[in-house]
Amino acid sequence: MLSRPRRNRRSAWIRSAHRETWLSADHFIYPLFIHAESHDLEIASMPGCRRLSPNSTLSEVEGALHDGVGAVVLFPAEPDGHKTDDGRHAYASDGLVQRTIQAIKARFPEVTVVTDVALDPYSSMGHDGLVSPDGRILNDETVDVLVKQAVSQAQAGADIIAPSDMMDGRVGAIRRGLDTAGFSEVSILSYTAKYASAFYGPFRDALDSHPGFGDKSTYQMDPANVREALREIEADELEGADMLMVKPAMAYLDVIRAMREATVLPIAAYQVSGEYAMLKAAAERGWLDERKVALESLVAIRRAGADVILTYFARQAARWLAEG
Ligand code: PBG
C-alpha cells in the first residue's frame, strides 16, 4: 500500500497540524432570554438557560465577556399586556429590549449587541407577522412595523439587527429605514434560510411564544427544500444584508454548505434550542459526553461553512476551549 491515510493521524502533532477547521470563542454569539421581572426563571426544556432579570442580564454579559464571548443576541419575554394585534410594543422606545440594549452598552460598550426583529414576542397571536381577520400573515403591513422595530433597536444602540421573521422584502426595507434614520453603520444579519422547524419548541417554551393558531409554514421554509435557500440569498444580497443565516444548524449542514458556495458574504448558523435540548437531555442521562458532543457539533457546523455560530453553549464552549 503506497497510500496509508492513517499516517496522517499518527500523532497529536500531525493531527493538529493537518486540522482543517477549528473553533474559537470569536465565532460565537450567545443568545439571552430576558424579562422585566426581578427574579430569574429556569427553563425546564433548556437546562442551564434562564430567563434573566435586568440585573442578571448584565452579570451574564459580564460573564460572557470574561469567557471570551463578545456578542449576545437578545430575546424578550413580554407580559400578556404587551401582546397586541398590531405588535406596537415591538418599537416602544422604553421597551424591554430597548432598555436592555442601553443598559448593556452603558456598562459594556465593547459588547456587540445583536437584536431579533420579528413580532412574535409582541403579537397576541404569537406569529412573527401581523394577522388578517381571516388568519393570513400579512407581508407588507408587517414589514412596515419591522422597520420601526429595527430603527428603535438601532436608536437604543444595537450593533447588528437580525430579522428572523421571514417576510419578503424586509431586509431592503429595514436597510432603507436604518439609513434614513442615520444608522448606515448598523449591520443586518438576515435569517436567510429559516426553516419551519420543530426544533424551536424549547425556545417557544422559554418565551411562552407558541403560535396561537396554525404553524409558521406560510413564511418559514419547508425543511425539504434547499434550492429555495439560494433564492432567498439572491434577495438578501440585493437588499443589502451583511451576513446570512441558516437555522437550525445540525439538521441543515447541507444548506450551510450550499449557501457557503453561493455567496461571498459571511454565513451564520443557529444551533437552536431543540439541538441544545437534545444534547443536554442525553448528557443528563449519561448517554452522551456533553463536552465532546457539544464541541463536535459546533466544529461540524464550522466545517459545513459557517463563520459565526449562535449557540446556547457559547459560554461553556468558550471555557472548554480555553481549558484546551
Ligand atoms: C422568533 C424566533 C424563533 C427563534 C429565534 N427567533 C422561534 C420561531 O421562529 O418560532 C428560535 C430559536 C431557537 O429555537 O433557539 N422569530
mmCIF file with all atom_site columns, C-alpha atoms in Angstrom, residues 44-209:
data_model
loop_
_atom_site.group_PDB
_atom_site.id
_atom_site.type_symbol
_atom_site.label_atom_id
_atom_site.label_alt_id
_atom_site.label_comp_id
_atom_site.label_asym_id
_atom_site.label_entity_id
_atom_site.label_seq_id
_atom_site.pdbx_PDB_ins_code
_atom_site.Cartn_x
_atom_site.Cartn_y
_atom_site.Cartn_z
_atom_site.occupancy
_atom_site.B_iso_or_equiv
_atom_site.pdbx_formal_charge
_atom_site.auth_seq_id
_atom_site.auth_comp_id
_atom_site.auth_asym_id
_atom_site.auth_atom_id
_atom_site.pdbx_PDB_model_num
ATOM 1   C CA . ALA A 1 44  ? -37.279 23.336 32.019 1.00 0.00 ? 44  ALA A CA 1
ATOM 2   C CA . SER A 1 45  ? -36.599 22.227 28.443 1.00 0.00 ? 45  SER A CA 1
ATOM 3   C CA . MET A 1 46  ? -33.268 24.099 28.262 1.00 0.00 ? 46  MET A CA 1
ATOM 4   C CA . PRO A 1 47  ? -31.218 23.090 31.313 1.00 0.00 ? 47  PRO A CA 1
ATOM 5   C CA . GLY A 1 48  ? -28.611 25.719 32.109 1.00 0.00 ? 48  GLY A CA 1
ATOM 6   C CA . CYS A 1 49  ? -30.570 28.554 30.436 1.00 0.00 ? 49  CYS A CA 1
ATOM 7   C CA . ARG A 1 50  ? -32.713 31.027 32.322 1.00 0.00 ? 50  ARG A CA 1
ATOM 8   C CA . ARG A 1 51  ? -34.995 33.928 31.628 1.00 0.00 ? 51  ARG A CA 1
ATOM 9   C CA . LEU A 1 52  ? -32.867 36.703 33.051 1.00 0.00 ? 52  LEU A CA 1
ATOM 10  C CA . SER A 1 53  ? -33.833 39.705 35.161 1.00 0.00 ? 53  SER A CA 1
ATOM 11  C CA . PRO A 1 54  ? -32.285 43.051 34.141 1.00 0.00 ? 54  PRO A CA 1
ATOM 12  C CA . ASN A 1 55  ? -29.546 42.646 36.782 1.00 0.00 ? 55  ASN A CA 1
ATOM 13  C CA . SER A 1 56  ? -28.794 39.056 35.838 1.00 0.00 ? 56  SER A CA 1
ATOM 14  C CA . THR A 1 57  ? -28.639 40.057 32.177 1.00 0.00 ? 57  THR A CA 1
ATOM 15  C CA . LEU A 1 58  ? -25.758 42.397 32.961 1.00 0.00 ? 58  LEU A CA 1
ATOM 16  C CA . SER A 1 59  ? -23.987 39.712 35.015 1.00 0.00 ? 59  SER A CA 1
ATOM 17  C CA . GLU A 1 60  ? -24.448 37.214 32.213 1.00 0.00 ? 60  GLU A CA 1
ATOM 18  C CA . VAL A 1 61  ? -22.973 39.648 29.689 1.00 0.00 ? 61  VAL A CA 1
ATOM 19  C CA . GLU A 1 62  ? -20.069 40.302 32.039 1.00 0.00 ? 62  GLU A CA 1
ATOM 20  C CA . GLY A 1 63  ? -19.556 36.552 32.422 1.00 0.00 ? 63  GLY A CA 1
ATOM 21  C CA . ALA A 1 64  ? -19.674 36.061 28.669 1.00 0.00 ? 64  ALA A CA 1
ATOM 22  C CA . LEU A 1 65  ? -17.032 38.743 28.171 1.00 0.00 ? 65  LEU A CA 1
ATOM 23  C CA . HIS A 1 66  ? -14.912 37.126 30.838 1.00 0.00 ? 66  HIS A CA 1
ATOM 24  C CA . ASP A 1 67  ? -15.177 33.793 28.997 1.00 0.00 ? 67  ASP A CA 1
ATOM 25  C CA . GLY A 1 68  ? -14.195 35.475 25.723 1.00 0.00 ? 68  GLY A CA 1
ATOM 26  C CA . VAL A 1 69  ? -17.637 35.687 24.101 1.00 0.00 ? 69  VAL A CA 1
ATOM 27  C CA . GLY A 1 70  ? -18.061 39.232 22.806 1.00 0.00 ? 70  GLY A CA 1
ATOM 28  C CA . ALA A 1 71  ? -21.526 39.120 21.210 1.00 0.00 ? 71  ALA A CA 1
ATOM 29  C CA . VAL A 1 72  ? -25.016 38.471 22.556 1.00 0.00 ? 72  VAL A CA 1
ATOM 30  C CA . VAL A 1 73  ? -28.440 38.298 20.912 1.00 0.00 ? 73  VAL A CA 1
ATOM 31  C CA . LEU A 1 74  ? -31.499 39.299 22.942 1.00 0.00 ? 74  LEU A CA 1
ATOM 32  C CA . PHE A 1 75  ? -34.887 37.548 23.052 1.00 0.00 ? 75  PHE A CA 1
ATOM 33  C CA . PRO A 1 76  ? -37.546 39.163 25.250 1.00 0.00 ? 76  PRO A CA 1
ATOM 34  C CA . ALA A 1 77  ? -40.386 37.520 27.175 1.00 0.00 ? 77  ALA A CA 1
ATOM 35  C CA . GLU A 1 78  ? -43.128 40.132 27.303 1.00 0.00 ? 78  GLU A CA 1
ATOM 36  C CA . PRO A 1 79  ? -46.151 40.149 29.629 1.00 0.00 ? 79  PRO A CA 1
ATOM 37  C CA . ASP A 1 80  ? -49.555 39.438 28.042 1.00 0.00 ? 80  ASP A CA 1
ATOM 38  C CA . GLY A 1 81  ? -50.430 43.132 28.285 1.00 0.00 ? 81  GLY A CA 1
ATOM 39  C CA . HIS A 1 82  ? -47.683 43.884 25.751 1.00 0.00 ? 82  HIS A CA 1
ATOM 40  C CA . LYS A 1 83  ? -49.018 41.399 23.203 1.00 0.00 ? 83  LYS A CA 1
ATOM 41  C CA . THR A 1 84  ? -51.395 43.139 20.828 1.00 0.00 ? 84  THR A CA 1
ATOM 42  C CA . ASP A 1 85  ? -52.789 42.555 17.339 1.00 0.00 ? 85  ASP A CA 1
ATOM 43  C CA . ASP A 1 86  ? -50.656 45.377 15.924 1.00 0.00 ? 86  ASP A CA 1
ATOM 44  C CA . GLY A 1 87  ? -47.457 44.395 17.769 1.00 0.00 ? 87  GLY A CA 1
ATOM 45  C CA . ARG A 1 88  ? -46.800 48.022 18.688 1.00 0.00 ? 88  ARG A CA 1
ATOM 46  C CA . HIS A 1 89  ? -44.694 47.201 21.761 1.00 0.00 ? 89  HIS A CA 1
ATOM 47  C CA . ALA A 1 90  ? -42.009 45.969 19.353 1.00 0.00 ? 90  ALA A CA 1
ATOM 48  C CA . TYR A 1 91  ? -40.942 49.565 18.744 1.00 0.00 ? 91  TYR A CA 1
ATOM 49  C CA . ALA A 1 92  ? -41.574 51.173 22.160 1.00 0.00 ? 92  ALA A CA 1
ATOM 50  C CA . SER A 1 93  ? -38.550 53.360 22.856 1.00 0.00 ? 93  SER A CA 1
ATOM 51  C CA . ASP A 1 94  ? -38.752 52.281 26.522 1.00 0.00 ? 94  ASP A CA 1
ATOM 52  C CA . GLY A 1 95  ? -39.443 48.622 25.710 1.00 0.00 ? 95  GLY A CA 1
ATOM 53  C CA . LEU A 1 96  ? -37.584 45.811 27.443 1.00 0.00 ? 96  LEU A CA 1
ATOM 54  C CA . VAL A 1 97  ? -35.234 45.112 24.539 1.00 0.00 ? 97  VAL A CA 1
ATOM 55  C CA . GLN A 1 98  ? -34.524 48.808 24.002 1.00 0.00 ? 98  GLN A CA 1
ATOM 56  C CA . ARG A 1 99  ? -33.792 49.384 27.721 1.00 0.00 ? 99  ARG A CA 1
ATOM 57  C CA . THR A 1 100 ? -31.644 46.275 27.877 1.00 0.00 ? 100 THR A CA 1
ATOM 58  C CA . ILE A 1 101 ? -29.535 47.352 24.905 1.00 0.00 ? 101 ILE A CA 1
ATOM 59  C CA . GLN A 1 102 ? -28.972 50.735 26.548 1.00 0.00 ? 102 GLN A CA 1
ATOM 60  C CA . ALA A 1 103 ? -28.033 49.149 29.866 1.00 0.00 ? 103 ALA A CA 1
ATOM 61  C CA . ILE A 1 104 ? -25.605 46.703 28.255 1.00 0.00 ? 104 ILE A CA 1
ATOM 62  C CA . LYS A 1 105 ? -23.993 49.388 26.090 1.00 0.00 ? 105 LYS A CA 1
ATOM 63  C CA . ALA A 1 106 ? -23.665 51.782 29.055 1.00 0.00 ? 106 ALA A CA 1
ATOM 64  C CA . ARG A 1 107 ? -21.832 49.166 31.160 1.00 0.00 ? 107 ARG A CA 1
ATOM 65  C CA . PHE A 1 108 ? -20.007 47.205 28.449 1.00 0.00 ? 108 PHE A CA 1
ATOM 66  C CA . PRO A 1 109 ? -19.632 49.374 25.326 1.00 0.00 ? 109 PRO A CA 1
ATOM 67  C CA . GLU A 1 110 ? -17.318 46.782 23.769 1.00 0.00 ? 110 GLU A CA 1
ATOM 68  C CA . VAL A 1 111 ? -20.036 44.100 23.591 1.00 0.00 ? 111 VAL A CA 1
ATOM 69  C CA . THR A 1 112 ? -21.627 43.514 20.201 1.00 0.00 ? 112 THR A CA 1
ATOM 70  C CA . VAL A 1 113 ? -25.378 43.552 20.705 1.00 0.00 ? 113 VAL A CA 1
ATOM 71  C CA . VAL A 1 114 ? -27.500 41.679 18.170 1.00 0.00 ? 114 VAL A CA 1
ATOM 72  C CA . THR A 1 115 ? -31.279 42.062 18.202 1.00 0.00 ? 115 THR A CA 1
ATOM 73  C CA . ASP A 1 116 ? -34.079 39.908 16.860 1.00 0.00 ? 116 ASP A CA 1
ATOM 74  C CA . VAL A 1 117 ? -36.580 41.540 14.529 1.00 0.00 ? 117 VAL A CA 1
ATOM 75  C CA . ALA A 1 118 ? -39.943 39.753 14.415 1.00 0.00 ? 118 ALA A CA 1
ATOM 76  C CA . LEU A 1 119 ? -43.293 40.351 16.057 1.00 0.00 ? 119 LEU A CA 1
ATOM 77  C CA . ASP A 1 120 ? -43.874 37.062 17.902 1.00 0.00 ? 120 ASP A CA 1
ATOM 78  C CA . PRO A 1 121 ? -42.985 38.334 21.411 1.00 0.00 ? 121 PRO A CA 1
ATOM 79  C CA . TYR A 1 122 ? -45.377 41.257 20.883 1.00 0.00 ? 122 TYR A CA 1
ATOM 80  C CA . SER A 1 123 ? -48.184 39.546 18.954 1.00 0.00 ? 123 SER A CA 1
ATOM 81  C CA . SER A 1 124 ? -51.405 38.390 20.606 1.00 0.00 ? 124 SER A CA 1
ATOM 82  C CA . MET A 1 125 ? -51.381 35.582 18.027 1.00 0.00 ? 125 MET A CA 1
ATOM 83  C CA . GLY A 1 126 ? -47.778 34.517 18.665 1.00 0.00 ? 126 GLY A CA 1
ATOM 84  C CA . HIS A 1 127 ? -46.926 34.946 14.985 1.00 0.00 ? 127 HIS A CA 1
ATOM 85  C CA . ASP A 1 128 ? -43.923 36.762 13.544 1.00 0.00 ? 128 ASP A CA 1
ATOM 86  C CA . GLY A 1 129 ? -46.169 38.963 11.420 1.00 0.00 ? 129 GLY A CA 1
ATOM 87  C CA . LEU A 1 130 ? -49.494 40.782 11.559 1.00 0.00 ? 130 LEU A CA 1
ATOM 88  C CA . VAL A 1 131 ? -52.517 38.528 11.119 1.00 0.00 ? 131 VAL A CA 1
ATOM 89  C CA . SER A 1 132 ? -55.539 39.375 8.974  1.00 0.00 ? 132 SER A CA 1
ATOM 90  C CA . PRO A 1 133 ? -59.063 38.655 10.275 1.00 0.00 ? 133 PRO A CA 1
ATOM 91  C CA . ASP A 1 134 ? -59.173 35.509 8.133  1.00 0.00 ? 134 ASP A CA 1
ATOM 92  C CA . GLY A 1 135 ? -55.888 34.221 9.576  1.00 0.00 ? 135 GLY A CA 1
ATOM 93  C CA . ARG A 1 136 ? -53.345 35.139 6.879  1.00 0.00 ? 136 ARG A CA 1
ATOM 94  C CA . ILE A 1 137 ? -49.938 36.574 7.785  1.00 0.00 ? 137 ILE A CA 1
ATOM 95  C CA . LEU A 1 138 ? -49.794 39.989 6.119  1.00 0.00 ? 138 LEU A CA 1
ATOM 96  C CA . ASN A 1 139 ? -46.443 40.613 4.446  1.00 0.00 ? 139 ASN A CA 1
ATOM 97  C CA . ASP A 1 140 ? -46.109 44.271 3.518  1.00 0.00 ? 140 ASP A CA 1
ATOM 98  C CA . GLU A 1 141 ? -48.033 45.590 6.516  1.00 0.00 ? 141 GLU A CA 1
ATOM 99  C CA . THR A 1 142 ? -45.736 43.555 8.752  1.00 0.00 ? 142 THR A CA 1
ATOM 100 C CA . VAL A 1 143 ? -42.618 44.921 7.052  1.00 0.00 ? 143 VAL A CA 1
ATOM 101 C CA . ASP A 1 144 ? -43.668 48.481 7.963  1.00 0.00 ? 144 ASP A CA 1
ATOM 102 C CA . VAL A 1 145 ? -43.779 47.502 11.644 1.00 0.00 ? 145 VAL A CA 1
ATOM 103 C CA . LEU A 1 146 ? -40.479 45.591 11.432 1.00 0.00 ? 146 LEU A CA 1
ATOM 104 C CA . VAL A 1 147 ? -38.765 48.715 10.089 1.00 0.00 ? 147 VAL A CA 1
ATOM 105 C CA . LYS A 1 148 ? -39.969 50.690 13.116 1.00 0.00 ? 148 LYS A CA 1
ATOM 106 C CA . GLN A 1 149 ? -38.795 47.880 15.402 1.00 0.00 ? 149 GLN A CA 1
ATOM 107 C CA . ALA A 1 150 ? -35.338 47.807 13.776 1.00 0.00 ? 150 ALA A CA 1
ATOM 108 C CA . VAL A 1 151 ? -34.939 51.592 13.932 1.00 0.00 ? 151 VAL A CA 1
ATOM 109 C CA . SER A 1 152 ? -35.934 51.679 17.611 1.00 0.00 ? 152 SER A CA 1
ATOM 110 C CA . GLN A 1 153 ? -33.351 48.971 18.362 1.00 0.00 ? 153 GLN A CA 1
ATOM 111 C CA . ALA A 1 154 ? -30.678 50.934 16.493 1.00 0.00 ? 154 ALA A CA 1
ATOM 112 C CA . GLN A 1 155 ? -31.642 54.089 18.391 1.00 0.00 ? 155 GLN A CA 1
ATOM 113 C CA . ALA A 1 156 ? -31.118 52.163 21.625 1.00 0.00 ? 156 ALA A CA 1
ATOM 114 C CA . GLY A 1 157 ? -27.614 51.195 20.467 1.00 0.00 ? 157 GLY A CA 1
ATOM 115 C CA . ALA A 1 158 ? -27.898 47.799 18.730 1.00 0.00 ? 158 ALA A CA 1
ATOM 116 C CA . ASP A 1 159 ? -24.916 46.919 16.532 1.00 0.00 ? 159 ASP A CA 1
ATOM 117 C CA . ILE A 1 160 ? -26.462 44.198 14.404 1.00 0.00 ? 160 ILE A CA 1
ATOM 118 C CA . ILE A 1 161 ? -30.133 43.850 13.506 1.00 0.00 ? 161 ILE A CA 1
ATOM 119 C CA . ALA A 1 162 ? -31.241 40.285 12.827 1.00 0.00 ? 162 ALA A CA 1
ATOM 120 C CA . PRO A 1 163 ? -34.648 39.904 11.144 1.00 0.00 ? 163 PRO A CA 1
ATOM 121 C CA . SER A 1 164 ? -35.956 36.384 11.895 1.00 0.00 ? 164 SER A CA 1
ATOM 122 C CA . ASP A 1 165 ? -39.499 36.952 10.629 1.00 0.00 ? 165 ASP A CA 1
ATOM 123 C CA . MET A 1 166 ? -39.082 35.670 7.039  1.00 0.00 ? 166 MET A CA 1
ATOM 124 C CA . MET A 1 167 ? -41.337 38.308 5.430  1.00 0.00 ? 167 MET A CA 1
ATOM 125 C CA . ASP A 1 168 ? -40.439 39.082 1.822  1.00 0.00 ? 168 ASP A CA 1
ATOM 126 C CA . GLY A 1 169 ? -38.616 42.359 1.238  1.00 0.00 ? 169 GLY A CA 1
ATOM 127 C CA . ARG A 1 170 ? -37.907 43.076 4.891  1.00 0.00 ? 170 ARG A CA 1
ATOM 128 C CA . VAL A 1 171 ? -34.120 43.300 4.558  1.00 0.00 ? 171 VAL A CA 1
ATOM 129 C CA . GLY A 1 172 ? -34.293 46.055 1.942  1.00 0.00 ? 172 GLY A CA 1
ATOM 130 C CA . ALA A 1 173 ? -36.970 47.951 3.828  1.00 0.00 ? 173 ALA A CA 1
ATOM 131 C CA . ILE A 1 174 ? -35.005 47.733 7.094  1.00 0.00 ? 174 ILE A CA 1
ATOM 132 C CA . ARG A 1 175 ? -31.803 48.850 5.304  1.00 0.00 ? 175 ARG A CA 1
ATOM 133 C CA . ARG A 1 176 ? -33.577 51.918 3.904  1.00 0.00 ? 176 ARG A CA 1
ATOM 134 C CA . GLY A 1 177 ? -35.230 52.631 7.267  1.00 0.00 ? 177 GLY A CA 1
ATOM 135 C CA . LEU A 1 178 ? -31.924 52.427 9.115  1.00 0.00 ? 178 LEU A CA 1
ATOM 136 C CA . ASP A 1 179 ? -30.113 54.599 6.573  1.00 0.00 ? 179 ASP A CA 1
ATOM 137 C CA . THR A 1 180 ? -32.850 57.233 6.583  1.00 0.00 ? 180 THR A CA 1
ATOM 138 C CA . ALA A 1 181 ? -32.721 57.377 10.383 1.00 0.00 ? 181 ALA A CA 1
ATOM 139 C CA . GLY A 1 182 ? -28.934 57.884 10.295 1.00 0.00 ? 182 GLY A CA 1
ATOM 140 C CA . PHE A 1 183 ? -27.860 54.316 11.107 1.00 0.00 ? 183 PHE A CA 1
ATOM 141 C CA . SER A 1 184 ? -25.953 53.397 7.977  1.00 0.00 ? 184 SER A CA 1
ATOM 142 C CA . GLU A 1 185 ? -23.290 51.733 10.141 1.00 0.00 ? 185 GLU A CA 1
ATOM 143 C CA . VAL A 1 186 ? -25.680 49.310 11.799 1.00 0.00 ? 186 VAL A CA 1
ATOM 144 C CA . SER A 1 187 ? -25.423 45.853 10.195 1.00 0.00 ? 187 SER A CA 1
ATOM 145 C CA . ILE A 1 188 ? -28.118 43.439 9.096  1.00 0.00 ? 188 ILE A CA 1
ATOM 146 C CA . LEU A 1 189 ? -27.748 39.735 9.840  1.00 0.00 ? 189 LEU A CA 1
ATOM 147 C CA . SER A 1 190 ? -30.575 38.206 7.843  1.00 0.00 ? 190 SER A CA 1
ATOM 148 C CA . TYR A 1 191 ? -32.205 34.916 8.752  1.00 0.00 ? 191 TYR A CA 1
ATOM 149 C CA . THR A 1 192 ? -31.973 33.968 5.082  1.00 0.00 ? 192 THR A CA 1
ATOM 150 C CA . ALA A 1 193 ? -32.891 30.300 5.294  1.00 0.00 ? 193 ALA A CA 1
ATOM 151 C CA . LYS A 1 194 ? -35.027 29.892 8.376  1.00 0.00 ? 194 LYS A CA 1
ATOM 152 C CA . TYR A 1 195 ? -36.935 26.656 8.306  1.00 0.00 ? 195 TYR A CA 1
ATOM 153 C CA . ALA A 1 196 ? -40.374 25.881 9.765  1.00 0.00 ? 196 ALA A CA 1
ATOM 154 C CA . SER A 1 197 ? -38.740 23.603 12.302 1.00 0.00 ? 197 SER A CA 1
ATOM 155 C CA . ALA A 1 198 ? -39.995 21.673 15.313 1.00 0.00 ? 198 ALA A CA 1
ATOM 156 C CA . PHE A 1 199 ? -36.526 22.171 16.815 1.00 0.00 ? 199 PHE A CA 1
ATOM 157 C CA . TYR A 1 200 ? -37.685 25.629 18.028 1.00 0.00 ? 200 TYR A CA 1
ATOM 158 C CA . GLY A 1 201 ? -40.020 24.021 20.615 1.00 0.00 ? 201 GLY A CA 1
ATOM 159 C CA . PRO A 1 202 ? -37.931 24.734 23.733 1.00 0.00 ? 202 PRO A CA 1
ATOM 160 C CA . PHE A 1 203 ? -37.375 28.355 22.630 1.00 0.00 ? 203 PHE A CA 1
ATOM 161 C CA . ARG A 1 204 ? -41.119 28.863 22.440 1.00 0.00 ? 204 ARG A CA 1
ATOM 162 C CA . ASP A 1 205 ? -41.419 27.328 25.944 1.00 0.00 ? 205 ASP A CA 1
ATOM 163 C CA . ALA A 1 206 ? -38.730 29.732 27.128 1.00 0.00 ? 206 ALA A CA 1
ATOM 164 C CA . LEU A 1 207 ? -40.672 32.745 25.908 1.00 0.00 ? 207 LEU A CA 1
ATOM 165 C CA . ASP A 1 208 ? -44.249 31.424 26.075 1.00 0.00 ? 208 ASP A CA 1
ATOM 166 C CA . SER A 1 209 ? -44.443 32.266 22.391 1.00 0.00 ? 209 SER A CA 1
#
